[in-house]
Coordinates of C-alpha atoms and ligand atoms in Angstrom, one line a residue:
X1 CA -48.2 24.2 -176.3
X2 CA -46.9 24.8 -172.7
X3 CA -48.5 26.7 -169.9
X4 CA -48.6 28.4 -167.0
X5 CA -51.5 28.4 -164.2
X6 CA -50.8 30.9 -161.1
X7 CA -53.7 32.4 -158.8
X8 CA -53.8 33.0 -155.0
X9 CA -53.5 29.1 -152.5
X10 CA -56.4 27.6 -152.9
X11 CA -57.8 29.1 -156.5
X12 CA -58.3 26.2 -157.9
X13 CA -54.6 25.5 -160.2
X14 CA -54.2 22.1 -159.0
X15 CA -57.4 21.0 -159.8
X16 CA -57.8 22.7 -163.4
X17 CA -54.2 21.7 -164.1
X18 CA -55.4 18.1 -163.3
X19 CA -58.6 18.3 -165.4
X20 CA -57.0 20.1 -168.9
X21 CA -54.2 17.7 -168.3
X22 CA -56.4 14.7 -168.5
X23 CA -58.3 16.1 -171.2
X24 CA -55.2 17.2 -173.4
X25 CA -52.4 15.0 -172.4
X26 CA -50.6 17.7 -171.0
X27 CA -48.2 17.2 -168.0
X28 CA -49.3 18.5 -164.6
X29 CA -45.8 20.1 -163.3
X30 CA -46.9 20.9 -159.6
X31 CA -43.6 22.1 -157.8
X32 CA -45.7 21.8 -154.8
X33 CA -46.8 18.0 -155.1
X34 CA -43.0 17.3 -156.7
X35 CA -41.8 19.1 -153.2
X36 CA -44.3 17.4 -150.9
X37 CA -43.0 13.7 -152.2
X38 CA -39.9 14.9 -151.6
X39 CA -40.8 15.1 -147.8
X40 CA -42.5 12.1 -147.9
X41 CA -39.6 10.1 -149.1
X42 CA -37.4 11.3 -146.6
X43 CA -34.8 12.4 -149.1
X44 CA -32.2 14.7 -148.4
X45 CA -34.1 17.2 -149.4
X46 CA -37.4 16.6 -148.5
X47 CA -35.7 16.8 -144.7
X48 CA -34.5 20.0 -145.9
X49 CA -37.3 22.0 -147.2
X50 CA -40.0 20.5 -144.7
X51 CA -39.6 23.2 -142.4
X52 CA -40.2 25.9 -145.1
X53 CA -43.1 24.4 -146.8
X54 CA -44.9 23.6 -143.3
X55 CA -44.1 27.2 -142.3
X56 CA -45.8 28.5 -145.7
X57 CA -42.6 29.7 -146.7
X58 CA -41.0 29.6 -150.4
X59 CA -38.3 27.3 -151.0
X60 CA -35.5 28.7 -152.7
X61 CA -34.8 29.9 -156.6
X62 CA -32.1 27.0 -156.9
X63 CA -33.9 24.2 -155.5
X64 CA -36.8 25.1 -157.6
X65 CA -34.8 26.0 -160.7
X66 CA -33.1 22.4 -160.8
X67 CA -35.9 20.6 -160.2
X68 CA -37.9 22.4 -163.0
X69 CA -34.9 21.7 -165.0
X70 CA -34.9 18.0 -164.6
X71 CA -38.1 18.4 -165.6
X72 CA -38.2 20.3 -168.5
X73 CA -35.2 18.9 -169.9
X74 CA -37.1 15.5 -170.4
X75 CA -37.9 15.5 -174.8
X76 CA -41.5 13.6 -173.5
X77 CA -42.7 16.6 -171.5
X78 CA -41.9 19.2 -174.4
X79 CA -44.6 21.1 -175.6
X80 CA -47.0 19.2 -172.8
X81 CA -46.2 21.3 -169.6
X82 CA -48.6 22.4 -167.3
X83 CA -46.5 24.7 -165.0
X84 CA -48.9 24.7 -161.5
X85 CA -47.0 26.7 -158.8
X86 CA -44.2 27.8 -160.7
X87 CA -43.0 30.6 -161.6
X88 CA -44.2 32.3 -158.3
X89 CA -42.3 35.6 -158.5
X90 CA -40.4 37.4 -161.1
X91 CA -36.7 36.5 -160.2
X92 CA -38.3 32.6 -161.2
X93 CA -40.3 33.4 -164.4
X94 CA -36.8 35.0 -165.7
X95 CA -35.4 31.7 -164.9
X96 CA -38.0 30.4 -166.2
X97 CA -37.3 31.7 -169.6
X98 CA -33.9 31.3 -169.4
X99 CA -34.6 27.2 -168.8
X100 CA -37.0 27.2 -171.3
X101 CA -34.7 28.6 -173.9
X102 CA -32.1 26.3 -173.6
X103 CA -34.4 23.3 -174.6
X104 CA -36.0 25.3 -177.1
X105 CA -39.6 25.7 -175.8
X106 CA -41.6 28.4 -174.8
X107 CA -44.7 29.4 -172.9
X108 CA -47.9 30.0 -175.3
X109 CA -50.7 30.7 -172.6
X110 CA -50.3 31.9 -169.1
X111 CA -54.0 31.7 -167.0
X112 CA -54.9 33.4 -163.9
X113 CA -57.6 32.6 -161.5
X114 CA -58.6 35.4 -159.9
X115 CA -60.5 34.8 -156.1
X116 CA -61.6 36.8 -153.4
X117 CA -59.8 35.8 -149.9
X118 CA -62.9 34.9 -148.3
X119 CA -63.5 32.3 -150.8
X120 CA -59.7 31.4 -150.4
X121 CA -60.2 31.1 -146.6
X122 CA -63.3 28.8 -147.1
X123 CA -61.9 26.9 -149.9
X124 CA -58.9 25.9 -147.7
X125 CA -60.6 25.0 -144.8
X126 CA -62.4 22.5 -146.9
X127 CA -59.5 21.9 -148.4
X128 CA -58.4 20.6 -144.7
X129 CA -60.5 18.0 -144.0
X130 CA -59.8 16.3 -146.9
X131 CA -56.0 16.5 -147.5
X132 CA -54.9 17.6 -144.3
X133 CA -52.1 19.4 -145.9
X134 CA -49.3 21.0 -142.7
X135 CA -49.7 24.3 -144.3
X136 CA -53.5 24.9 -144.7
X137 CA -54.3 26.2 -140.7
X138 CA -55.2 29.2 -141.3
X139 CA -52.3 31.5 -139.6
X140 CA -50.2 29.9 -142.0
X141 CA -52.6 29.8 -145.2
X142 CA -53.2 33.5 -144.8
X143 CA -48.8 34.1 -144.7
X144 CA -49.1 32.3 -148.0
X145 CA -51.5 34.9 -149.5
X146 CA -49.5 37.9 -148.3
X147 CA -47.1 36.3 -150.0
X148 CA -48.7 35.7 -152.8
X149 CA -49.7 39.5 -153.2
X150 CA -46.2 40.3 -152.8
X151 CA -44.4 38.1 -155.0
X152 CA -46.2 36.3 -157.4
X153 CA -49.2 39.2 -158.1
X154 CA -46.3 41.0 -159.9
X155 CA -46.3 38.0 -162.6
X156 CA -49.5 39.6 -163.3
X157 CA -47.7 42.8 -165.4
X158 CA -44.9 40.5 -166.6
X159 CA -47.4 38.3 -168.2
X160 CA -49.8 40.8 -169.8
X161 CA -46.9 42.9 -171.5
X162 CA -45.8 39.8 -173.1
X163 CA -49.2 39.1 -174.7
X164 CA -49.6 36.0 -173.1
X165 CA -51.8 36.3 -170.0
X166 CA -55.9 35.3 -169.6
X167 CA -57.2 35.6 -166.3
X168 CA -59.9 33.6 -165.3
X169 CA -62.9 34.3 -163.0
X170 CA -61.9 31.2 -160.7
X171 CA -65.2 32.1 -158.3
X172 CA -67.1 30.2 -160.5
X173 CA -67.9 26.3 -160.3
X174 CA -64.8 23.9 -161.4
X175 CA -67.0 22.4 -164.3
X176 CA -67.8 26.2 -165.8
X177 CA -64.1 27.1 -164.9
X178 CA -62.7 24.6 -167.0
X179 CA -64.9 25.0 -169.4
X180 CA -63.8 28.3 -169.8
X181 CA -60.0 27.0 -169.8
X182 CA -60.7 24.4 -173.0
X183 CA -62.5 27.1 -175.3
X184 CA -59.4 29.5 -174.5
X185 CA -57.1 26.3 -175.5
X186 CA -59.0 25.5 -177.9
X187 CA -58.6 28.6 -179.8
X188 CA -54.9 29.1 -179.7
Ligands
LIG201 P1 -48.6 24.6 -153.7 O1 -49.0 23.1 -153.6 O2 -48.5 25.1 -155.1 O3 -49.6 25.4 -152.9 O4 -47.2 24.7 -152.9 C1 -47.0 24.4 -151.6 C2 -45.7 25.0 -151.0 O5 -44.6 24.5 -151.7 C3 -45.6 26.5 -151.1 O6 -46.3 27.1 -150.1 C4 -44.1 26.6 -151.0 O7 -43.7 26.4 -149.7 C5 -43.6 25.5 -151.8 N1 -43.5 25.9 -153.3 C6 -44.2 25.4 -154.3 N2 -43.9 26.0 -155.5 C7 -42.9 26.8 -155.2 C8 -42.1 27.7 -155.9 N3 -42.3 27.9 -157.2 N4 -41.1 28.4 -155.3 C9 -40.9 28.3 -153.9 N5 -41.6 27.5 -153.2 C10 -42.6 26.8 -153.8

């Protein structure tokens, strides 16, 4: 089984992708953690995206297509994948399909975790203290969830016409919210 996990910065994805991976042996694919080490290894293109990322912006299609395909390419991570942060608009979940296609897997279960912005805006500046991540001040974290409305809300239709969305009330406490997570994978 592969899945997708989308909801607003600061739902909760990275956290519940860790946990069901753990507890399934899935592979966490966070195109946000995969970009951030590319920053922090000085590659070519971490130098390149940093500005983008710390400005709350989206990198583009291509970069994220070809590192997702890298990814998804690899026979170990086939029928594993946890997709965290990606797609993130609807030009990537077609590429999404289109990549998938070509190594002959699909997506079975696609969760949303649905959360007010005020929780967002507390949740983040928690967030901040512990990770000190360059995009979570709060000008920048609240471009993200504009962003967010506008680009990757529109997965929400996408999703649901192909039979394959659950959303998730992701106000609730990260024990009851995964809970919630391994009954729904448990029963597909
Ligand atoms: P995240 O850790 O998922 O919150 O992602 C952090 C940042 O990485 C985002 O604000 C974007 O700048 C970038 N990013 C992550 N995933 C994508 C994606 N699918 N498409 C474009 N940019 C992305």
């Amino acid at each position: 089984m592969n899945l997708i996990i989308f909801g607003p910065p600061g739902a909760g994805k990275g956290t519940q992708s860790n946990l069901i991976a753990k507890k399934y042996g899935f592979f966490q694919i966070s195109t946000g953690e995969i970009l951030r080490s590319q920053i922090k290894m000085k590659t070519d293109l971490g130098v390149k995206i940093a500005p983008m990322i710390n400005e709350g912006l989206f990198v583009s299609d291509e970069i994220v297509s070809d590192l997702m395909e890298k990814v998804i390419k690899e026979k170990k991570y086939n029928n594993k994948m946890i997709f965290d942060g990606y797609p993130r608009s609807l030009s990537q979940a077609e590429n999404l399909d289109i990549l998938l296609k070509r190594y002959n897997q699909k997506i079975d279960l696609v969760l949303k975790l649905s959360v007010s912005l005020a929780t967002i805006k507390k949740r983040i500046t928690e967030r901040r203290n512990i990770e000190k991540r360059a995009d979570d001040n709060d000008s920048i974290a609240i471009k993200r969830y504009k962003t967010y409305e506008k680009s990757t809300e529109p997965l929400i239709e996408y999703y649901k016409k192909l039979g394959l969305l659950k959303t998730i009330d992701g106000e609730r406490s990260i024990d009851q919210i995964n809970k919630e997570i391994s009954d729904i994978i448990g029963v597909i």
